[in-house]
Tab-separated table of C-alpha atoms and ligand atoms in Angstrom:
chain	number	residue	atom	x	y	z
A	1	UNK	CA	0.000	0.000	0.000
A	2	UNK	CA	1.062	3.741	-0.589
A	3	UNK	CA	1.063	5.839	1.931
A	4	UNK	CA	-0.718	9.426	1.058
A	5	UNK	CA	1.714	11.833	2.558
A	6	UNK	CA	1.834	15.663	3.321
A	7	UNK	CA	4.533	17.442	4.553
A	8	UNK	CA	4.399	18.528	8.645
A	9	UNK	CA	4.614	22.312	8.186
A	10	UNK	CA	4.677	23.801	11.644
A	11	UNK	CA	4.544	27.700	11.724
A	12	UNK	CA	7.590	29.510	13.529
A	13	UNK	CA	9.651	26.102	12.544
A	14	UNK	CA	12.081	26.227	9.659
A	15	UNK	CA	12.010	24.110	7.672
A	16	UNK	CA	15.594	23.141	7.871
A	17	UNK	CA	17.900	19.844	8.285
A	18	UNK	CA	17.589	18.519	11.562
A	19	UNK	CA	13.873	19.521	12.967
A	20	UNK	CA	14.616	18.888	16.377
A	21	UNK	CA	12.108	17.672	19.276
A	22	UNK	CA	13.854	18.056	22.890
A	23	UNK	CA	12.366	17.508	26.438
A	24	UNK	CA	12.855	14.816	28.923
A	25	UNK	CA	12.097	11.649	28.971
A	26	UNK	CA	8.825	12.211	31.675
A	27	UNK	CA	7.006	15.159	32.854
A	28	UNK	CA	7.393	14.580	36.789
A	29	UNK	CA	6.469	17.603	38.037
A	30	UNK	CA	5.494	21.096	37.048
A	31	UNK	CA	8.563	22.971	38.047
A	32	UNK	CA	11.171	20.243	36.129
A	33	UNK	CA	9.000	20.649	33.288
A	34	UNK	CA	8.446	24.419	32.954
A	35	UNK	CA	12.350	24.376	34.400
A	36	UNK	CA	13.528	22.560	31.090
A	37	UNK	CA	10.968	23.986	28.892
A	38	UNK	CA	12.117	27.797	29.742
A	39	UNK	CA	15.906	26.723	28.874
A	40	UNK	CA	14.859	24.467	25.976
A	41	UNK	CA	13.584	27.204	24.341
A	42	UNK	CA	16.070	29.958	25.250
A	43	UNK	CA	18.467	27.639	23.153
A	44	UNK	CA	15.781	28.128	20.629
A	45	UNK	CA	14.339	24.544	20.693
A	46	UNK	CA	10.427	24.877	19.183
A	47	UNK	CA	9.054	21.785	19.676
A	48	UNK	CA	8.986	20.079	23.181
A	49	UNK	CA	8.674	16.395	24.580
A	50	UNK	CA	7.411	15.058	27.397
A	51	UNK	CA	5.705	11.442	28.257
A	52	UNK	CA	2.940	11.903	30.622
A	53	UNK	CA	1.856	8.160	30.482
A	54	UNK	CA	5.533	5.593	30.226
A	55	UNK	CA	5.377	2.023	29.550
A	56	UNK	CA	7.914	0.392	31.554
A	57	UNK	CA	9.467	-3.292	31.157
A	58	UNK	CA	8.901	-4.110	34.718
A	59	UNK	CA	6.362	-3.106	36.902
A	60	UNK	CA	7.421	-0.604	40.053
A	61	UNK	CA	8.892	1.692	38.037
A	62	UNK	CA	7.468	5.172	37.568
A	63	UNK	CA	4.745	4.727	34.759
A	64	UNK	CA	4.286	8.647	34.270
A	65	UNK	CA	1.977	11.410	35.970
A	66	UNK	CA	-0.386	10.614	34.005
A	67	UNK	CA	-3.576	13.299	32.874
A	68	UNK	CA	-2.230	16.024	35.932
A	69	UNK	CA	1.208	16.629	33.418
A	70	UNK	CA	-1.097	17.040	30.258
A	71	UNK	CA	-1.849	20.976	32.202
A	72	UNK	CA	1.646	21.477	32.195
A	73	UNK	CA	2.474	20.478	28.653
A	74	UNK	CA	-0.410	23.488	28.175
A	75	UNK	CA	1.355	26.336	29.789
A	76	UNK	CA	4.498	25.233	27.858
A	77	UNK	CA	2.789	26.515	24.895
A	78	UNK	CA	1.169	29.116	26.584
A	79	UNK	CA	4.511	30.705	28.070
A	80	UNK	CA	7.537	29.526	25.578
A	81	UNK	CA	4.953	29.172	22.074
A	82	UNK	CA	6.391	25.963	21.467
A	83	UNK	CA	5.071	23.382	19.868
A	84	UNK	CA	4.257	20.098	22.641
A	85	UNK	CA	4.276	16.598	22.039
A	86	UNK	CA	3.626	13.701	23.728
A	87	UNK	CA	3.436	9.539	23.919
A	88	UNK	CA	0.012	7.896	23.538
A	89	UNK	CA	-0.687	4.136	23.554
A	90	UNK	CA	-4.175	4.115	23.448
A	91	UNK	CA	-7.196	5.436	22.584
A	92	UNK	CA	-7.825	7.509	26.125
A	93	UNK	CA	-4.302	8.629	26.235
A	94	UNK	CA	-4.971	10.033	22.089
A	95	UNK	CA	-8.272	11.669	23.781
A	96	UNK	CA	-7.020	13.073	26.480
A	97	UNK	CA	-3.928	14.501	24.424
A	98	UNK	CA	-6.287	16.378	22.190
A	99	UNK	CA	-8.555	17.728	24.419
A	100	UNK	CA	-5.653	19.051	26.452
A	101	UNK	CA	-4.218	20.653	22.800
A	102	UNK	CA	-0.534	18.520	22.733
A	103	UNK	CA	0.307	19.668	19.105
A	104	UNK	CA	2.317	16.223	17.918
A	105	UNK	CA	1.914	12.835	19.045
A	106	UNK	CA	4.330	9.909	19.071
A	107	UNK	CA	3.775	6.385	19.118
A	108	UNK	CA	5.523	4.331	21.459
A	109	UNK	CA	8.503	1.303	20.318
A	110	UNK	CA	6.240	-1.292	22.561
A	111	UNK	CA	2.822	0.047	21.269
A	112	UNK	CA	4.140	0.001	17.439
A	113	UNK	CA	4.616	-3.740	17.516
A	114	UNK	CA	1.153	-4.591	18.686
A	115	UNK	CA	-1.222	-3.978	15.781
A	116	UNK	CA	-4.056	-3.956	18.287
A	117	UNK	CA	-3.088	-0.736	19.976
A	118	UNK	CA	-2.201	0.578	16.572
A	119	UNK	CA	-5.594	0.079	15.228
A	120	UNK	CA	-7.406	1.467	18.643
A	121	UNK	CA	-5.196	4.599	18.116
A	122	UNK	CA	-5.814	4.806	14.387
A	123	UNK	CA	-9.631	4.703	15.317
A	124	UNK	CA	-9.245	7.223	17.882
A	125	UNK	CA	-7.623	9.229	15.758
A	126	UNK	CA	-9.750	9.078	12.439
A	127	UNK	CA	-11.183	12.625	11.220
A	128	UNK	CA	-7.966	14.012	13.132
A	129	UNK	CA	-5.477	15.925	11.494
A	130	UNK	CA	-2.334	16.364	13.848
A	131	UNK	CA	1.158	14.696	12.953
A	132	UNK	CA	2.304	11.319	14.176
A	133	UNK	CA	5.587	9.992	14.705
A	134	UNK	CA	5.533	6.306	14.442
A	135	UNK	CA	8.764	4.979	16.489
A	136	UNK	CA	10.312	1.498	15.224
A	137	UNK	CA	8.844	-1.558	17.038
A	138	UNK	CA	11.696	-3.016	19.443
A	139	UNK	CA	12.306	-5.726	17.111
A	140	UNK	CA	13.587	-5.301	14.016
A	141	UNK	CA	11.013	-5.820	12.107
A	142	UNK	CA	10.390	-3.475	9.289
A	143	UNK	CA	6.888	-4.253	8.121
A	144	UNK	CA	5.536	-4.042	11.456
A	145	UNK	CA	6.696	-0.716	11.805
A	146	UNK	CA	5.039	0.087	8.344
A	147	UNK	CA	1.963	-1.872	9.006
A	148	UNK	CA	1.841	0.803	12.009
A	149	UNK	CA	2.284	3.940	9.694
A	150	UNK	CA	-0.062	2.689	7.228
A	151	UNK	CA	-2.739	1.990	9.714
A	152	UNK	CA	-2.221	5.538	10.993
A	153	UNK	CA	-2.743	6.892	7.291
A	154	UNK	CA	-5.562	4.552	6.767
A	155	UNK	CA	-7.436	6.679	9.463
A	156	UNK	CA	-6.952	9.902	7.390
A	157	UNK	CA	-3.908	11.341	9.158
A	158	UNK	CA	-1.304	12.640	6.464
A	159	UNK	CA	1.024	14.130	8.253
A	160	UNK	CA	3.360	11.614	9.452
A	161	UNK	CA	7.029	10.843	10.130
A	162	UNK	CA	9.082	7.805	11.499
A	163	UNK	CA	11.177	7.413	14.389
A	164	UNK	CA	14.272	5.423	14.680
A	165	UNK	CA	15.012	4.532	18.062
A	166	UNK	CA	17.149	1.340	17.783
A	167	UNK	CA	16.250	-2.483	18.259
A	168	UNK	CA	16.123	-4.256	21.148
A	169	UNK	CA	18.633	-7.623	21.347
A	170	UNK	CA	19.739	-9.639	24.319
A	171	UNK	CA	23.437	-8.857	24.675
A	172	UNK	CA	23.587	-5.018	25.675
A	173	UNK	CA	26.890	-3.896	24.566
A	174	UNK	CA	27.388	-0.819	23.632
A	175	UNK	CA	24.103	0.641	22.721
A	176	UNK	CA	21.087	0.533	24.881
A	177	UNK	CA	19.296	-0.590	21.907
A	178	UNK	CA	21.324	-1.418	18.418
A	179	UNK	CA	20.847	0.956	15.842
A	180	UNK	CA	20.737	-0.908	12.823
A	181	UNK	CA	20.623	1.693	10.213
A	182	UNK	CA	20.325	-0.447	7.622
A	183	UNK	CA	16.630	-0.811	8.650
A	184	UNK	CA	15.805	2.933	8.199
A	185	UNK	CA	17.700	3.495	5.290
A	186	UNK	CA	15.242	0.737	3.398
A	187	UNK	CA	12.585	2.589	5.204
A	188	UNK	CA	13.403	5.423	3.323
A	189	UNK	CA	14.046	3.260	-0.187
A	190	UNK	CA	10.808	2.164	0.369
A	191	UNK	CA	8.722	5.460	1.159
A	192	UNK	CA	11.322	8.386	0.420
A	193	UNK	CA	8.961	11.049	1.460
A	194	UNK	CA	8.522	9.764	5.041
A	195	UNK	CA	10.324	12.032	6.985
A	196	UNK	CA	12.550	10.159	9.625
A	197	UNK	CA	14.032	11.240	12.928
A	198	UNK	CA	16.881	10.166	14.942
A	199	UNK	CA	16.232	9.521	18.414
A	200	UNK	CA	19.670	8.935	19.758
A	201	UNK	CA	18.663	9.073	23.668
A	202	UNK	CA	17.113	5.357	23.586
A	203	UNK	CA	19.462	4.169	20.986
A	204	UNK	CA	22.399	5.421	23.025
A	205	UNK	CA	21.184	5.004	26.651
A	206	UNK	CA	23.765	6.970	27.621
A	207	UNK	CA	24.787	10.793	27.362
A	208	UNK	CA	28.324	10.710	25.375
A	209	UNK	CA	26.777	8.455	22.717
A	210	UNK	CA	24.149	10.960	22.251
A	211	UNK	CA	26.374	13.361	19.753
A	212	UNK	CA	27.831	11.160	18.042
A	213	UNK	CA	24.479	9.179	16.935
A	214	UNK	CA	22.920	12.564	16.102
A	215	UNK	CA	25.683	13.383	13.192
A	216	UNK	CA	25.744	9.387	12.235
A	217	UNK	CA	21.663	10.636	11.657
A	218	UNK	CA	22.817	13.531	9.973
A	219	UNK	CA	25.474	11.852	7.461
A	220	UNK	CA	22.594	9.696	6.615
A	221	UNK	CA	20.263	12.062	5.906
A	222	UNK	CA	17.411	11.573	8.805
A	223	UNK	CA	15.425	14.763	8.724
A	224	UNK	CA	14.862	15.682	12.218
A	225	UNK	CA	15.788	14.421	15.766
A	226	UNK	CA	14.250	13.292	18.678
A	227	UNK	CA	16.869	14.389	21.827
A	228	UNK	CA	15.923	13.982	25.521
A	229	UNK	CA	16.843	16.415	28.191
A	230	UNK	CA	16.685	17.105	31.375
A	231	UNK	CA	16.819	20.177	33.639
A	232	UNK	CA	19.026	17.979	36.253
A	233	UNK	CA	19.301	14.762	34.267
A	234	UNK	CA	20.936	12.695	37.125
A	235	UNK	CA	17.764	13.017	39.187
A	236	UNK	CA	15.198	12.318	36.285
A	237	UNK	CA	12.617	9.745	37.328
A	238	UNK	CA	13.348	7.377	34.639
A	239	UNK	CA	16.295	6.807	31.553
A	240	UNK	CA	18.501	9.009	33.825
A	241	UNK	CA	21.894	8.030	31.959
A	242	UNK	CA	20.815	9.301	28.526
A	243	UNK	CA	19.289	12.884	29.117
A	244	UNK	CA	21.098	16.062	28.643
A	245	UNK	CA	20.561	19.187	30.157
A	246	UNK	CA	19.572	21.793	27.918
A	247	UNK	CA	22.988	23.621	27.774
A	248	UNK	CA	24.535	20.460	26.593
A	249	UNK	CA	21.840	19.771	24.133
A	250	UNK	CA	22.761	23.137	22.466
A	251	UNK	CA	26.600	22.398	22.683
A	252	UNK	CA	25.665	19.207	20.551
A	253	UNK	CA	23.595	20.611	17.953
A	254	UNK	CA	25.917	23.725	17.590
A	255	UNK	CA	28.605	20.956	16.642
A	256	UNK	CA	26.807	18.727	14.221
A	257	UNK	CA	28.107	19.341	10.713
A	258	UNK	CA	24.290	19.301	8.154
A	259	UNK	CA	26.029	18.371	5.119
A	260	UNK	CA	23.839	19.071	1.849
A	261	UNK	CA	22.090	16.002	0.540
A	262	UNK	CA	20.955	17.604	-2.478
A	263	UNK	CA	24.585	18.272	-3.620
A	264	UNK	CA	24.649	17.838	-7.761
A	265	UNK	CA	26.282	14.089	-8.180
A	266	UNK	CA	27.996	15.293	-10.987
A	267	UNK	CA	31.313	14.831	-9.924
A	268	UNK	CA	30.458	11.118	-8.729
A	269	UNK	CA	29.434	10.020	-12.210
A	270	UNK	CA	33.273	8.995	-13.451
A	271	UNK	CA	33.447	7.117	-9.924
A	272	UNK	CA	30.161	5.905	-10.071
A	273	UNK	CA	31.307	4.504	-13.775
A	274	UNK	CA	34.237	2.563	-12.155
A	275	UNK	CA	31.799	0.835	-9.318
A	276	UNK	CA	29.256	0.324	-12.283
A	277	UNK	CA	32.074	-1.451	-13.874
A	278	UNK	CA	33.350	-3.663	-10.713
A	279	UNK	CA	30.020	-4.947	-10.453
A	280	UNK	CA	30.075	-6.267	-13.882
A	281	UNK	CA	33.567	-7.983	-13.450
A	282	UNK	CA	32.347	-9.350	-9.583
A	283	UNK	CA	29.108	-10.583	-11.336
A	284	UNK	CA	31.256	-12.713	-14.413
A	285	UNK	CA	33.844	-13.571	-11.993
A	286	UNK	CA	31.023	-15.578	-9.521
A	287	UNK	CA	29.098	-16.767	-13.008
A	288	UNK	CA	32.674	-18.306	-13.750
A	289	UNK	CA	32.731	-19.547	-10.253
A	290	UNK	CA	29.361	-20.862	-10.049
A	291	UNK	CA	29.985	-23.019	-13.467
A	292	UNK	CA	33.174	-24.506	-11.679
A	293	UNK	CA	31.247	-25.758	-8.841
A	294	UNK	CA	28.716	-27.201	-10.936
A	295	UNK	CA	31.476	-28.835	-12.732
A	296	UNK	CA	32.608	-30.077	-8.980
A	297	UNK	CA	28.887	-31.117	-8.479
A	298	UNK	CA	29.107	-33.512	-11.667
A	299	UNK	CA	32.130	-34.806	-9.923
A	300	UNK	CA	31.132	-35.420	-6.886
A	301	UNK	CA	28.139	-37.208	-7.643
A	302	UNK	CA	29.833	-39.675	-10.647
A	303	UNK	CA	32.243	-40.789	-7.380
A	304	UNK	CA	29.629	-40.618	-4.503
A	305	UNK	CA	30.362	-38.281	-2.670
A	306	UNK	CA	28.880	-35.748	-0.231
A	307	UNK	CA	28.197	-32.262	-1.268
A	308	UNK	CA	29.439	-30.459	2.518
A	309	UNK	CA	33.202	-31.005	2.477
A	310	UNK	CA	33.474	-29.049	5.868
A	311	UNK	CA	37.268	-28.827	6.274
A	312	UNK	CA	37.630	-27.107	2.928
A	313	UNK	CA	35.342	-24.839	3.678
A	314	UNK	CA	36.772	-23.849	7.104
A	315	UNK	CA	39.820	-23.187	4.770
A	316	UNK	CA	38.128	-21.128	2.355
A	317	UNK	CA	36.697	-19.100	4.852
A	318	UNK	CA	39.770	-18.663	7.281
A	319	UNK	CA	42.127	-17.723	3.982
A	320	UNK	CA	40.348	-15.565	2.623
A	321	UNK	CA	38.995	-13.350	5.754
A	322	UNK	CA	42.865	-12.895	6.238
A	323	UNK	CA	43.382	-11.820	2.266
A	324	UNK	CA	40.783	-9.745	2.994
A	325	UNK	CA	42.718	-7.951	6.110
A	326	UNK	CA	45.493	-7.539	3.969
A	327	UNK	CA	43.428	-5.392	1.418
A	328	UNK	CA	42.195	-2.965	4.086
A	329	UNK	CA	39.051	-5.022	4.358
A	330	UNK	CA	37.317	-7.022	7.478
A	331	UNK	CA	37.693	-10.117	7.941
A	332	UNK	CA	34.599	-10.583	9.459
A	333	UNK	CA	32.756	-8.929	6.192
A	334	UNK	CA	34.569	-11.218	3.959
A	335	UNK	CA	33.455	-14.131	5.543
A	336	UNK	CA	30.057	-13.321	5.077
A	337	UNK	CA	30.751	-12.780	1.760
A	338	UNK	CA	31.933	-16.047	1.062
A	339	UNK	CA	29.709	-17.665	3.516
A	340	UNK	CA	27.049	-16.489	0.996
A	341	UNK	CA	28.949	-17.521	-1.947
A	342	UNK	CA	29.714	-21.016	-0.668
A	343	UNK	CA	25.851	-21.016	0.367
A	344	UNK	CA	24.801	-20.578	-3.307
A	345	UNK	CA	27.464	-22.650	-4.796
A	346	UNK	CA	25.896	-25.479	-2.145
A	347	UNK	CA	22.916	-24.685	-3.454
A	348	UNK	CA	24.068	-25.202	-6.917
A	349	UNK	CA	25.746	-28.465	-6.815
A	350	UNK	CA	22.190	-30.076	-5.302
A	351	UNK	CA	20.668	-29.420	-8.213
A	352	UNK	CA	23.061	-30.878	-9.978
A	353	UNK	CA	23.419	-34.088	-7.929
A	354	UNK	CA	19.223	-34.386	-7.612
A	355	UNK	CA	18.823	-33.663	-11.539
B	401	PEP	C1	10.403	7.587	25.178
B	401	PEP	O1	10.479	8.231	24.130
B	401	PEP	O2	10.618	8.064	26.293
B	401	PEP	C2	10.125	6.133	25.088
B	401	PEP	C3	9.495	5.463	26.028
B	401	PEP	O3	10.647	5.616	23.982
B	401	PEP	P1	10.608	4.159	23.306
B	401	PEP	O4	9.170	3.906	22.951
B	401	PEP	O5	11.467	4.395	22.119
B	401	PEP	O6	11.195	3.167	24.254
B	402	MN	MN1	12.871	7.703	27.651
């Protein structure tokens, strides 16, 4: 299905490379939210986050203040003029988030990978027109998170954008939750006039990474991001490690280098040639490869013999990932390659031996 888009115009807001959202993770209480509000927007941020209602993995945590915060999301508009927006995850929270005026709405990692709540929002929200910001589900699972935007669109609402927040995995390393940009980038293949966001807080679950994620974001060309901060992030209520304060927030987006992605590819076209041609020669080199397996396949099967010859393949694999260190390549990435080679050329040799 196409998605019937329209671009999210917000008056006051230029319409510039990144659009950023910034706020903390939850509203807690009205002073910590005007508090960060008022320096958020001295820093000139224009659109401000807060979740009232938070879905937690475990229970005992603090789920969010809940309707009382929605008040103070109002005078945040009232006495900075930005723009609010806020986490729903079902069809009361999408009520009481219009009534109280929140300008944007997000939808929640958790809540975009059950296409229940998705279609109770999209309900809610039918005849509405106010942007959404779908976040990826925490698996990496592309179609669910598209299922989620088209259901949104289904219900009338144009005006939406993705989030990228990173996938969840078992082995926490590094990031809080990976960020697999492969998965937006064919988000963007597939609907190019999506508009995505970054939100390096939850991908980084911690502070340092958060730079560093947003100008990955930027390099790729991600539209807008989704930052959160804190006016005293060590005591925030919940995802304490990640949040900024507002000073630091501007320090990082003063830094990030918006390089033009509408730059003429002019100059790329002699280089673009030379990869047009390796691509050629790779393809006839694995044809010629392919037919030499086959040939090994006719062998194999005139003398009996099993197609897996494991210890060869060990060898394969182990030679060439250290070729490939020696031409400034990883090993690791050239034993996938060949993994997938060998895979095909497997695949190959059964038909030949079941013909
Ligand atoms: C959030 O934005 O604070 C949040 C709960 O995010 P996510 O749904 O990405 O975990
Ligand atoms: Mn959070």
């Amino acid at each position: 299905m196409e998605l019937e888009l329209q671009k999210i115009e917000l008056p006051g807001v230029p319409a510039e490379r990144p659009l950023v959202i910034a706020g903390p993770c939850s509203a807690e209480t009205e002073e910590q939210v005007m508090d960060t509000a008022r320096q958020l927007a001295k820093h000139g941020v224009k659109i401000f986050r807060a979740g009232i209602w938070k879905p937690r993995t475990k229970p005992g945590g603090f789920e969010g203040v809940g309707v009382e915060g929605l008040a103070w999301l109002k005078k945040v508009k009232q006495e900075t003029g930005m723009y609010t927006a806020t986490e729903v995850a079902n069809a009361k929270h999408v009520f009481e988030a219009l009534k109280a005026g929140v300008d944007i709405l997000w939808i929640g990692a958790r809540t975009t990978a059950n296409p229940f709540a998705m279609q109770e929002i999209a309900d809610a929200l039918r005849g509405v027109d106010i942007p959404v910001l779908v976040k990826n589900p925490v698996s990496p699972d592309l179609e669910l998170w598209i299922g989620a935007l088209e259901r949104i669109n289904q219900a009338g609402l144009k005006r939406l954008a993705a989030i990228h927040r990173g996938f969840s995995s078992f082995d926490k390393k590094i990031y809080r939750n990976l960020p697999q940009w492969h998965i937006p980038i064919e988000l963007r293949r597939r609907i190019p006039d999506l508009p995505i966001f970054c939100d390096p807080s939850h991908i980084g679950g911690k502070r340092e990474l958060v730079a560093p994620l947003c100008q990955q974001a930027m390099d790729l060309g991600f539209d807008g991001l989704i930052i959160e901060s804190h006016c005293n992030p060590d005591k925030a209520w919940s995802d304490a490690s990640q949040q900024v304060t507002p000073d630091v927030l501007d320090f990082i987006l003063d830094q990030l280098v918006i390089r033009d992605t509408h730059q003429s590819t002019e100059n790329l076209k002699d280089l673009r040639k030379q990869i047009d041609e390796c691509d050629d020669d790779l393809i006839q080199i694995l044809a010629k490869r392919m037919r030499v397996a086959r040939e090994i396949g006719t062998y194999k099967k005139e003398h009996d013999m099993t197609i897996l010859q494991t210890d060869r393949y060990s060898e394969i694999l182990n030679k060439r990932g250290a070729q490939g260190t020696q031409c400034d390549m990883d090993a690791d990435f050239i034993k996938k390659v060949f993994e997938a080679i060998h895979e095909e050329s497997v695949h190959q040799q059964m038909e030949i031996i079941n013909k």
